[in-house]
Amino acid sequence: MTVQQHSFSTRPDSKRIDACFARLQAEGRKGLIPYVTAGDPHPDVTVPLMHAMVEAGADIIELGIPFSDPVADGPVIELAHQRAVSQGVTLADVLVMVTEFRKKDNVTPVALMGYLNPVEIMGYDEFATRAAVAGVDALLTVDVPPEDADFLVEPMRKAGLEAIFLVSPNTADERITGITRVAGGYIYYVSIKGITGAGGLDTDAVSRRVAHVKSMTPLPVCVGFGIRDGESAAALSKTADAVIVGTALVQELASHEKPADAIAAVAAKVADMRTAMDR
């Protein structure tokens, strides 16, 4: 199947995510999207870490909403959720962090990623309004099927937020078409079956599948799960519009006692991936 030649155009009033992919395309580059759990390892670390990752080459930031039962995540990110939850970090705190980040950076898109429960507790309309004011650009809720997401997507759209959805290796074409109708921002392609951090990444097989998904949607297609280093990031970026890395960064963050060392180590890993992707 022939891959569509996407053109991510932008206008002066374009949303941050649209503008980001239009810029990347104009520069002939692919996006790098790091994920970290908000509040891990300490609430004071998150905003400086976000800025450090942008300086190291991140194009979009995915910020995890702490949750007590992150069933789709592997042990590394699950522990990050536990550390954040144990310090009382809530969705409201995450929005405060994004507000603080926006004081210095009003360009880099921020997508929240997590589970429905915290959003439901806040209230869907309340969340959408407060998230938009804070400077959030999108939300991905891993436990909300796109076929039944109107209750969440509609208030988000009214507030100008994008709803990001997952496509997996075994998602049928008919469902991909349906996801494309309700999704915004970008499609998150899960490169492997299983939880975050799982091994067994076959970059050739993923690239073929990504090419197929791209032929079915005008949205950027970004690949996550299983990307651990510059080599895997560079390999997948040849086909994908962006690569998403989480477990490797969260693991790096947890391996340093001093916050400054942790931030520097994560930034160095992001920079290494950025360099590999730009070669």
PDB file of C-alpha atoms in Angstrom:
ATOM      1  CA  MET A   1       0.000   0.000   0.000  1.00  0.00           C
ATOM      2  CA  THR A   2       1.319   3.443  -0.883  1.00  0.00           C
ATOM      3  CA  VAL A   3       2.003   5.691   2.075  1.00  0.00           C
ATOM      4  CA  GLN A   4       0.269   9.031   1.941  1.00  0.00           C
ATOM      5  CA  GLN A   5       2.550  12.026   1.669  1.00  0.00           C
ATOM      6  CA  HIS A   6       1.340  14.021   4.621  1.00  0.00           C
ATOM      7  CA  SER A   7       1.545  17.775   4.641  1.00  0.00           C
ATOM      8  CA  PHE A   8       1.252  19.223   8.118  1.00  0.00           C
ATOM      9  CA  SER A   9       0.379  22.808   7.275  1.00  0.00           C
ATOM     10  CA  THR A  10       0.027  25.514   9.870  1.00  0.00           C
ATOM     11  CA  ARG A  11      -1.678  28.892  10.220  1.00  0.00           C
ATOM     12  CA  PRO A  12      -1.129  31.771  12.642  1.00  0.00           C
ATOM     13  CA  ASP A  13      -3.980  30.421  14.792  1.00  0.00           C
ATOM     14  CA  SER A  14      -2.862  26.780  14.636  1.00  0.00           C
ATOM     15  CA  LYS A  15      -2.693  24.722  17.786  1.00  0.00           C
ATOM     16  CA  ARG A  16       0.710  23.963  19.266  1.00  0.00           C
ATOM     17  CA  ILE A  17       0.763  20.322  18.150  1.00  0.00           C
ATOM     18  CA  ASP A  18      -0.171  21.187  14.572  1.00  0.00           C
ATOM     19  CA  ALA A  19       2.431  23.932  14.488  1.00  0.00           C
ATOM     20  CA  CYS A  20       5.066  21.592  15.916  1.00  0.00           C
ATOM     21  CA  PHE A  21       4.614  18.946  13.229  1.00  0.00           C
ATOM     22  CA  ALA A  22       4.458  21.573  10.482  1.00  0.00           C
ATOM     23  CA  ARG A  23       7.774  22.975  11.715  1.00  0.00           C
ATOM     24  CA  LEU A  24       9.368  19.529  11.901  1.00  0.00           C
ATOM     25  CA  GLN A  25       8.230  18.719   8.392  1.00  0.00           C
ATOM     26  CA  ALA A  26       9.580  22.012   7.057  1.00  0.00           C
ATOM     27  CA  GLU A  27      12.927  21.235   8.700  1.00  0.00           C
ATOM     28  CA  GLY A  28      13.003  17.655   7.416  1.00  0.00           C
ATOM     29  CA  ARG A  29      13.125  16.268  10.949  1.00  0.00           C
ATOM     30  CA  LYS A  30      11.093  13.852  13.058  1.00  0.00           C
ATOM     31  CA  GLY A  31       9.622  14.552  16.472  1.00  0.00           C
ATOM     32  CA  LEU A  32      10.939  13.342  19.803  1.00  0.00           C
ATOM     33  CA  ILE A  33       8.324  12.994  22.548  1.00  0.00           C
ATOM     34  CA  PRO A  34       9.593  12.097  26.033  1.00  0.00           C
ATOM     35  CA  TYR A  35       7.211  10.856  28.724  1.00  0.00           C
ATOM     36  CA  VAL A  36       7.644  11.350  32.471  1.00  0.00           C
ATOM     37  CA  THR A  37       5.186  10.914  35.316  1.00  0.00           C
ATOM     38  CA  ALA A  38       4.283  14.243  36.912  1.00  0.00           C
ATOM     39  CA  GLY A  39       5.538  14.482  40.482  1.00  0.00           C
ATOM     40  CA  ASP A  40       8.167  11.754  40.122  1.00  0.00           C
ATOM     41  CA  PRO A  41      10.534  11.544  41.908  1.00  0.00           C
ATOM     42  CA  HIS A  42       9.401  14.749  43.615  1.00  0.00           C
ATOM     43  CA  PRO A  43       6.870  17.429  42.624  1.00  0.00           C
ATOM     44  CA  ASP A  44       9.554  20.113  42.539  1.00  0.00           C
ATOM     45  CA  VAL A  45      11.499  18.201  39.880  1.00  0.00           C
ATOM     46  CA  THR A  46       8.849  18.047  37.165  1.00  0.00           C
ATOM     47  CA  VAL A  47       8.905  21.593  35.773  1.00  0.00           C
ATOM     48  CA  PRO A  48      12.719  21.928  35.676  1.00  0.00           C
ATOM     49  CA  LEU A  49      12.838  18.481  34.081  1.00  0.00           C
ATOM     50  CA  MET A  50      10.368  19.531  31.390  1.00  0.00           C
ATOM     51  CA  HIS A  51      12.477  22.565  30.524  1.00  0.00           C
ATOM     52  CA  ALA A  52      15.660  20.471  30.494  1.00  0.00           C
ATOM     53  CA  MET A  53      14.130  17.954  28.090  1.00  0.00           C
ATOM     54  CA  VAL A  54      13.063  20.724  25.727  1.00  0.00           C
ATOM     55  CA  GLU A  55      16.568  22.170  25.802  1.00  0.00           C
ATOM     56  CA  ALA A  56      17.907  18.688  25.027  1.00  0.00           C
ATOM     57  CA  GLY A  57      15.755  18.357  21.926  1.00  0.00           C
ATOM     58  CA  ALA A  58      12.235  17.294  22.964  1.00  0.00           C
ATOM     59  CA  ASP A  59       9.530  18.538  20.609  1.00  0.00           C
ATOM     60  CA  ILE A  60       6.441  17.544  22.611  1.00  0.00           C
ATOM     61  CA  ILE A  61       6.201  16.460  26.238  1.00  0.00           C
ATOM     62  CA  GLU A  62       3.891  13.735  27.495  1.00  0.00           C
ATOM     63  CA  LEU A  63       3.172  14.178  31.181  1.00  0.00           C
ATOM     64  CA  GLY A  64       1.721  11.248  33.075  1.00  0.00           C
ATOM     65  CA  ILE A  65      -1.155  11.868  35.485  1.00  0.00           C
ATOM     66  CA  PRO A  66      -0.373   9.911  38.690  1.00  0.00           C
ATOM     67  CA  PHE A  67      -2.815   7.102  39.339  1.00  0.00           C
ATOM     68  CA  SER A  68      -2.988   4.337  41.929  1.00  0.00           C
ATOM     69  CA  ASP A  69      -3.714   1.537  39.458  1.00  0.00           C
ATOM     70  CA  PRO A  70      -1.879   2.123  36.150  1.00  0.00           C
ATOM     71  CA  VAL A  71      -2.767  -1.245  34.616  1.00  0.00           C
ATOM     72  CA  ALA A  72      -1.354  -0.526  31.133  1.00  0.00           C
ATOM     73  CA  ASP A  73       2.062   0.410  32.476  1.00  0.00           C
ATOM     74  CA  GLY A  74       5.029  -1.791  33.241  1.00  0.00           C
ATOM     75  CA  PRO A  75       6.814  -1.996  36.604  1.00  0.00           C
ATOM     76  CA  VAL A  76       9.117   0.983  35.980  1.00  0.00           C
ATOM     77  CA  ILE A  77       6.346   3.476  35.261  1.00  0.00           C
ATOM     78  CA  GLU A  78       4.056   1.834  37.802  1.00  0.00           C
ATOM     79  CA  LEU A  79       6.636   2.636  40.494  1.00  0.00           C
ATOM     80  CA  ALA A  80       6.795   6.217  39.220  1.00  0.00           C
ATOM     81  CA  HIS A  81       3.033   6.484  39.682  1.00  0.00           C
ATOM     82  CA  GLN A  82       3.363   5.055  43.188  1.00  0.00           C
ATOM     83  CA  ARG A  83       6.064   7.565  44.112  1.00  0.00           C
ATOM     84  CA  ALA A  84       3.967  10.483  42.854  1.00  0.00           C
ATOM     85  CA  VAL A  85       0.728   9.242  44.448  1.00  0.00           C
ATOM     86  CA  SER A  86       2.507   8.686  47.784  1.00  0.00           C
ATOM     87  CA  GLN A  87       3.428  12.378  47.767  1.00  0.00           C
ATOM     88  CA  GLY A  88      -0.179  13.375  47.189  1.00  0.00           C
ATOM     89  CA  VAL A  89       0.227  14.558  43.602  1.00  0.00           C
ATOM     90  CA  THR A  90      -3.201  14.982  41.986  1.00  0.00           C
ATOM     91  CA  LEU A  91      -4.502  16.017  38.581  1.00  0.00           C
ATOM     92  CA  ALA A  92      -4.985  19.531  39.950  1.00  0.00           C
ATOM     93  CA  ASP A  93      -1.282  19.583  40.892  1.00  0.00           C
ATOM     94  CA  VAL A  94      -0.347  18.447  37.389  1.00  0.00           C
ATOM     95  CA  LEU A  95      -2.257  21.384  35.923  1.00  0.00           C
ATOM     96  CA  VAL A  96      -0.379  23.722  38.259  1.00  0.00           C
ATOM     97  CA  MET A  97       2.891  22.253  36.955  1.00  0.00           C
ATOM     98  CA  VAL A  98       1.854  22.926  33.362  1.00  0.00           C
ATOM     99  CA  THR A  99       0.867  26.483  34.313  1.00  0.00           C
ATOM    100  CA  GLU A 100       4.329  26.987  35.801  1.00  0.00           C
ATOM    101  CA  PHE A 101       5.992  25.494  32.705  1.00  0.00           C
ATOM    102  CA  ARG A 102       4.059  27.891  30.473  1.00  0.00           C
ATOM    103  CA  LYS A 103       5.568  30.915  32.240  1.00  0.00           C
ATOM    104  CA  LYS A 104       8.803  30.246  30.313  1.00  0.00           C
ATOM    105  CA  ASP A 105       7.655  28.074  27.416  1.00  0.00           C
ATOM    106  CA  ASN A 106       4.467  28.829  25.516  1.00  0.00           C
ATOM    107  CA  VAL A 107       5.512  26.916  22.400  1.00  0.00           C
ATOM    108  CA  THR A 108       6.272  23.293  23.305  1.00  0.00           C
ATOM    109  CA  PRO A 109       3.104  21.164  23.243  1.00  0.00           C
ATOM    110  CA  VAL A 110       2.193  19.296  26.429  1.00  0.00           C
ATOM    111  CA  ALA A 111       0.002  16.197  26.262  1.00  0.00           C
ATOM    112  CA  LEU A 112      -1.312  14.603  29.438  1.00  0.00           C
ATOM    113  CA  MET A 113      -1.423  10.820  29.514  1.00  0.00           C
ATOM    114  CA  GLY A 114      -3.184   8.605  32.000  1.00  0.00           C
ATOM    115  CA  TYR A 115      -6.403   6.989  33.096  1.00  0.00           C
ATOM    116  CA  LEU A 116      -9.966   8.225  33.190  1.00  0.00           C
ATOM    117  CA  ASN A 117     -10.571   8.120  36.951  1.00  0.00           C
ATOM    118  CA  PRO A 118      -8.735  11.355  37.915  1.00  0.00           C
ATOM    119  CA  VAL A 119     -10.459  13.229  35.094  1.00  0.00           C
ATOM    120  CA  GLU A 120     -13.843  11.812  36.056  1.00  0.00           C
ATOM    121  CA  ILE A 121     -13.334  12.904  39.661  1.00  0.00           C
ATOM    122  CA  MET A 122     -12.509  16.461  38.572  1.00  0.00           C
ATOM    123  CA  GLY A 123     -15.428  16.469  36.117  1.00  0.00           C
ATOM    124  CA  TYR A 124     -15.095  16.389  32.338  1.00  0.00           C
ATOM    125  CA  ASP A 125     -16.137  19.996  31.678  1.00  0.00           C
ATOM    126  CA  GLU A 126     -14.134  21.235  34.654  1.00  0.00           C
ATOM    127  CA  PHE A 127     -11.056  19.357  33.497  1.00  0.00           C
ATOM    128  CA  ALA A 128     -11.294  20.621  29.940  1.00  0.00           C
ATOM    129  CA  THR A 129     -11.655  24.228  31.054  1.00  0.00           C
ATOM    130  CA  ARG A 130      -8.879  24.104  33.637  1.00  0.00           C
ATOM    131  CA  ALA A 131      -6.515  22.176  31.370  1.00  0.00           C
ATOM    132  CA  ALA A 132      -6.954  24.675  28.541  1.00  0.00           C
ATOM    133  CA  VAL A 133      -6.298  27.600  30.891  1.00  0.00           C
ATOM    134  CA  ALA A 134      -3.181  25.862  32.235  1.00  0.00           C
ATOM    135  CA  GLY A 135      -1.774  25.407  28.740  1.00  0.00           C
ATOM    136  CA  VAL A 136      -2.394  21.705  28.164  1.00  0.00           C
ATOM    137  CA  ASP A 137      -2.733  20.761  24.504  1.00  0.00           C
ATOM    138  CA  ALA A 138      -4.048  17.214  24.550  1.00  0.00           C
ATOM    139  CA  LEU A 139      -5.107  14.238  26.644  1.00  0.00           C
ATOM    140  CA  LEU A 140      -4.635  10.531  26.090  1.00  0.00           C
ATOM    141  CA  THR A 141      -6.676   8.266  28.366  1.00  0.00           C
ATOM    142  CA  VAL A 142      -5.577   4.695  27.816  1.00  0.00           C
ATOM    143  CA  ASP A 143      -8.743   3.159  29.258  1.00  0.00           C
ATOM    144  CA  VAL A 144     -11.316   5.083  27.190  1.00  0.00           C
ATOM    145  CA  PRO A 145     -12.322   3.350  23.936  1.00  0.00           C
ATOM    146  CA  PRO A 146     -12.719   5.856  21.096  1.00  0.00           C
ATOM    147  CA  GLU A 147     -16.124   4.434  20.187  1.00  0.00           C
ATOM    148  CA  ASP A 148     -17.491   5.541  23.564  1.00  0.00           C
ATOM    149  CA  ALA A 149     -15.460   8.695  24.124  1.00  0.00           C
ATOM    150  CA  ASP A 150     -17.948  11.433  23.214  1.00  0.00           C
ATOM    151  CA  PHE A 151     -18.558  12.255  26.880  1.00  0.00           C
ATOM    152  CA  LEU A 152     -14.894  13.258  27.131  1.00  0.00           C
ATOM    153  CA  VAL A 153     -14.019  14.346  23.604  1.00  0.00           C
ATOM    154  CA  GLU A 154     -16.833  16.876  23.254  1.00  0.00           C
ATOM    155  CA  PRO A 155     -15.912  19.035  26.291  1.00  0.00           C
ATOM    156  CA  MET A 156     -12.278  18.830  25.239  1.00  0.00           C
ATOM    157  CA  ARG A 157     -13.030  20.008  21.730  1.00  0.00           C
ATOM    158  CA  LYS A 158     -15.041  22.919  23.060  1.00  0.00           C
ATOM    159  CA  ALA A 159     -12.028  23.921  25.151  1.00  0.00           C
ATOM    160  CA  GLY A 160      -9.618  23.544  22.222  1.00  0.00           C
ATOM    161  CA  LEU A 161      -7.944  20.368  23.477  1.00  0.00           C
ATOM    162  CA  GLU A 162      -6.953  17.405  21.315  1.00  0.00           C
ATOM    163  CA  ALA A 163      -7.999  13.826  22.120  1.00  0.00           C
ATOM    164  CA  ILE A 164      -5.204  11.356  21.380  1.00  0.00           C
ATOM    165  CA  PHE A 165      -5.963   7.656  20.936  1.00  0.00           C
ATOM    166  CA  LEU A 166      -3.920   4.479  20.704  1.00  0.00           C
ATOM    167  CA  VAL A 167      -3.572   2.169  17.716  1.00  0.00           C
ATOM    168  CA  SER A 168      -2.043  -1.250  18.373  1.00  0.00           C
ATOM    169  CA  PRO A 169      -0.399  -3.858  16.105  1.00  0.00           C
ATOM    170  CA  ASN A 170      -3.647  -5.792  15.838  1.00  0.00           C
ATOM    171  CA  THR A 171      -6.081  -2.881  15.412  1.00  0.00           C
ATOM    172  CA  ALA A 172      -8.348  -3.600  12.457  1.00  0.00           C
ATOM    173  CA  ASP A 173      -8.476  -1.140   9.557  1.00  0.00           C
ATOM    174  CA  GLU A 174     -12.129  -0.369  10.211  1.00  0.00           C
ATOM    175  CA  ARG A 175     -11.304   0.627  13.782  1.00  0.00           C
ATOM    176  CA  ILE A 176      -8.342   2.746  12.665  1.00  0.00           C
ATOM    177  CA  THR A 177     -10.736   4.663  10.422  1.00  0.00           C
ATOM    178  CA  GLY A 178     -13.080   5.192  13.361  1.00  0.00           C
ATOM    179  CA  ILE A 179     -10.246   6.330  15.609  1.00  0.00           C
ATOM    180  CA  THR A 180      -9.118   8.840  13.003  1.00  0.00           C
ATOM    181  CA  ARG A 181     -12.591  10.397  12.992  1.00  0.00           C
ATOM    182  CA  VAL A 182     -12.465  11.284  16.704  1.00  0.00           C
ATOM    183  CA  ALA A 183      -8.713  11.704  17.276  1.00  0.00           C
ATOM    184  CA  GLY A 184      -6.749  14.920  17.165  1.00  0.00           C
ATOM    185  CA  GLY A 185      -3.139  15.976  17.531  1.00  0.00           C
ATOM    186  CA  TYR A 186      -1.521  12.691  16.575  1.00  0.00           C
ATOM    187  CA  ILE A 187      -2.083   8.942  16.572  1.00  0.00           C
ATOM    188  CA  TYR A 188      -0.144   7.047  19.237  1.00  0.00           C
ATOM    189  CA  TYR A 189       0.962   3.759  17.696  1.00  0.00           C
ATOM    190  CA  VAL A 190       1.802   1.120  20.305  1.00  0.00           C
ATOM    191  CA  SER A 191       4.770  -0.707  18.806  1.00  0.00           C
ATOM    192  CA  ILE A 192       4.451  -3.946  20.791  1.00  0.00           C
ATOM    193  CA  LYS A 193       1.719  -5.964  22.427  1.00  0.00           C
ATOM    194  CA  GLY A 194       1.758  -5.654  26.203  1.00  0.00           C
ATOM    195  CA  ILE A 195       2.565  -3.103  28.866  1.00  0.00           C
ATOM    196  CA  THR A 196       4.961  -0.158  28.731  1.00  0.00           C
ATOM    197  CA  GLY A 197       8.592  -1.166  28.987  1.00  0.00           C
ATOM    198  CA  ALA A 198       8.089  -4.585  27.416  1.00  0.00           C
ATOM    199  CA  GLY A 199      10.898  -5.868  25.234  1.00  0.00           C
ATOM    200  CA  GLY A 200      10.986  -7.576  21.862  1.00  0.00           C
ATOM    201  CA  LEU A 201      10.853  -4.531  19.596  1.00  0.00           C
ATOM    202  CA  ASP A 202      11.053  -5.484  15.909  1.00  0.00           C
ATOM    203  CA  THR A 203      11.777  -2.166  14.234  1.00  0.00           C
ATOM    204  CA  ASP A 204      11.279  -3.465  10.689  1.00  0.00           C
ATOM    205  CA  ALA A 205       7.859  -4.919  11.483  1.00  0.00           C
ATOM    206  CA  VAL A 206       6.849  -1.746  13.331  1.00  0.00           C
ATOM    207  CA  SER A 207       7.949   0.428  10.425  1.00  0.00           C
ATOM    208  CA  ARG A 208       5.832  -1.577   7.995  1.00  0.00           C
ATOM    209  CA  ARG A 209       2.819  -1.320  10.254  1.00  0.00           C
ATOM    210  CA  VAL A 210       3.329   2.422  10.806  1.00  0.00           C
ATOM    211  CA  ALA A 211       3.468   2.957   7.048  1.00  0.00           C
ATOM    212  CA  HIS A 212       0.125   1.191   6.765  1.00  0.00           C
ATOM    213  CA  VAL A 213      -1.467   3.294   9.526  1.00  0.00           C
ATOM    214  CA  LYS A 214      -0.126   6.473   7.930  1.00  0.00           C
ATOM    215  CA  SER A 215      -1.852   5.524   4.682  1.00  0.00           C
ATOM    216  CA  MET A 216      -5.168   5.642   6.535  1.00  0.00           C
ATOM    217  CA  THR A 217      -4.983   8.928   8.415  1.00  0.00           C
ATOM    218  CA  PRO A 218      -3.963  12.543   7.789  1.00  0.00           C
ATOM    219  CA  LEU A 219      -2.771  12.812  11.387  1.00  0.00           C
ATOM    220  CA  PRO A 220       0.888  12.385  12.366  1.00  0.00           C
ATOM    221  CA  VAL A 221       1.638   8.852  13.538  1.00  0.00           C
ATOM    222  CA  CYS A 222       3.926   8.605  16.554  1.00  0.00           C
ATOM    223  CA  VAL A 223       5.431   5.375  17.877  1.00  0.00           C
ATOM    224  CA  GLY A 224       5.786   4.498  21.548  1.00  0.00           C
ATOM    225  CA  PHE A 225       6.575   1.470  23.758  1.00  0.00           C
ATOM    226  CA  GLY A 226       9.937  -0.310  23.587  1.00  0.00           C
ATOM    227  CA  ILE A 227      12.124   2.629  22.501  1.00  0.00           C
ATOM    228  CA  ARG A 228      15.141   2.666  24.777  1.00  0.00           C
ATOM    229  CA  ASP A 229      18.054   4.366  23.031  1.00  0.00           C
ATOM    230  CA  GLY A 230      19.207   6.473  20.128  1.00  0.00           C
ATOM    231  CA  GLU A 231      19.481   3.475  17.801  1.00  0.00           C
ATOM    232  CA  SER A 232      15.870   2.340  18.211  1.00  0.00           C
ATOM    233  CA  ALA A 233      14.617   5.938  18.113  1.00  0.00           C
ATOM    234  CA  ALA A 234      16.488   6.626  14.890  1.00  0.00           C
ATOM    235  CA  ALA A 235      15.316   3.395  13.248  1.00  0.00           C
ATOM    236  CA  LEU A 236      11.629   4.031  13.930  1.00  0.00           C
ATOM    237  CA  SER A 237      11.804   7.728  13.085  1.00  0.00           C
ATOM    238  CA  LYS A 238      12.551   6.807   9.492  1.00  0.00           C
ATOM    239  CA  THR A 239       8.871   5.891   9.097  1.00  0.00           C
ATOM    240  CA  ALA A 240       7.063   7.461  12.054  1.00  0.00           C
ATOM    241  CA  ASP A 241       6.436  11.191  12.354  1.00  0.00           C
ATOM    242  CA  ALA A 242       7.726  11.070  15.939  1.00  0.00           C
ATOM    243  CA  VAL A 243       8.959   8.595  18.520  1.00  0.00           C
ATOM    244  CA  ILE A 244       7.767   8.467  22.119  1.00  0.00           C
ATOM    245  CA  VAL A 245      10.088   7.298  24.896  1.00  0.00           C
ATOM    246  CA  GLY A 246       9.004   6.763  28.481  1.00  0.00           C
ATOM    247  CA  THR A 247      10.290   3.769  30.433  1.00  0.00           C
ATOM    248  CA  ALA A 248      13.957   4.394  29.628  1.00  0.00           C
ATOM    249  CA  LEU A 249      13.707   7.985  30.889  1.00  0.00           C
ATOM    250  CA  VAL A 250      11.681   7.137  33.997  1.00  0.00           C
ATOM    251  CA  GLN A 251      14.214   4.433  34.834  1.00  0.00           C
ATOM    252  CA  GLU A 252      17.044   6.923  34.428  1.00  0.00           C
ATOM    253  CA  LEU A 253      15.213   9.402  36.622  1.00  0.00           C
ATOM    254  CA  ALA A 254      14.821   6.836  39.394  1.00  0.00           C
ATOM    255  CA  SER A 255      18.476   5.786  39.369  1.00  0.00           C
ATOM    256  CA  HIS A 256      19.855   9.052  40.760  1.00  0.00           C
ATOM    257  CA  GLU A 257      19.406  10.263  44.318  1.00  0.00           C
ATOM    258  CA  LYS A 258      20.090  13.942  43.703  1.00  0.00           C
ATOM    259  CA  PRO A 259      17.416  15.755  41.660  1.00  0.00           C
ATOM    260  CA  ALA A 260      20.000  17.751  39.704  1.00  0.00           C
ATOM    261  CA  ASP A 261      21.797  14.559  38.702  1.00  0.00           C
ATOM    262  CA  ALA A 262      18.524  12.910  37.708  1.00  0.00           C
ATOM    263  CA  ILE A 263      17.493  15.845  35.529  1.00  0.00           C
ATOM    264  CA  ALA A 264      20.924  15.980  33.876  1.00  0.00           C
ATOM    265  CA  ALA A 265      20.892  12.227  33.174  1.00  0.00           C
ATOM    266  CA  VAL A 266      17.445  12.305  31.579  1.00  0.00           C
ATOM    267  CA  ALA A 267      18.356  15.357  29.502  1.00  0.00           C
ATOM    268  CA  ALA A 268      21.508  13.595  28.304  1.00  0.00           C
ATOM    269  CA  LYS A 269      19.469  10.568  27.190  1.00  0.00           C
ATOM    270  CA  VAL A 270      17.015  12.805  25.333  1.00  0.00           C
ATOM    271  CA  ALA A 271      19.913  14.624  23.675  1.00  0.00           C
ATOM    272  CA  ASP A 272      21.454  11.304  22.613  1.00  0.00           C
ATOM    273  CA  MET A 273      18.219  10.242  20.952  1.00  0.00           C
ATOM    274  CA  ARG A 274      17.824  13.618  19.288  1.00  0.00           C
ATOM    275  CA  THR A 275      21.345  13.392  17.868  1.00  0.00           C
ATOM    276  CA  ALA A 276      20.791   9.851  16.591  1.00  0.00           C
ATOM    277  CA  MET A 277      17.510  10.820  14.939  1.00  0.00           C
ATOM    278  CA  ASP A 278      19.046  13.851  13.220  1.00  0.00           C
ATOM    279  CA  ARG A 279      21.997  12.020  11.696  1.00  0.00           C
TER     280      ARG A 279
END
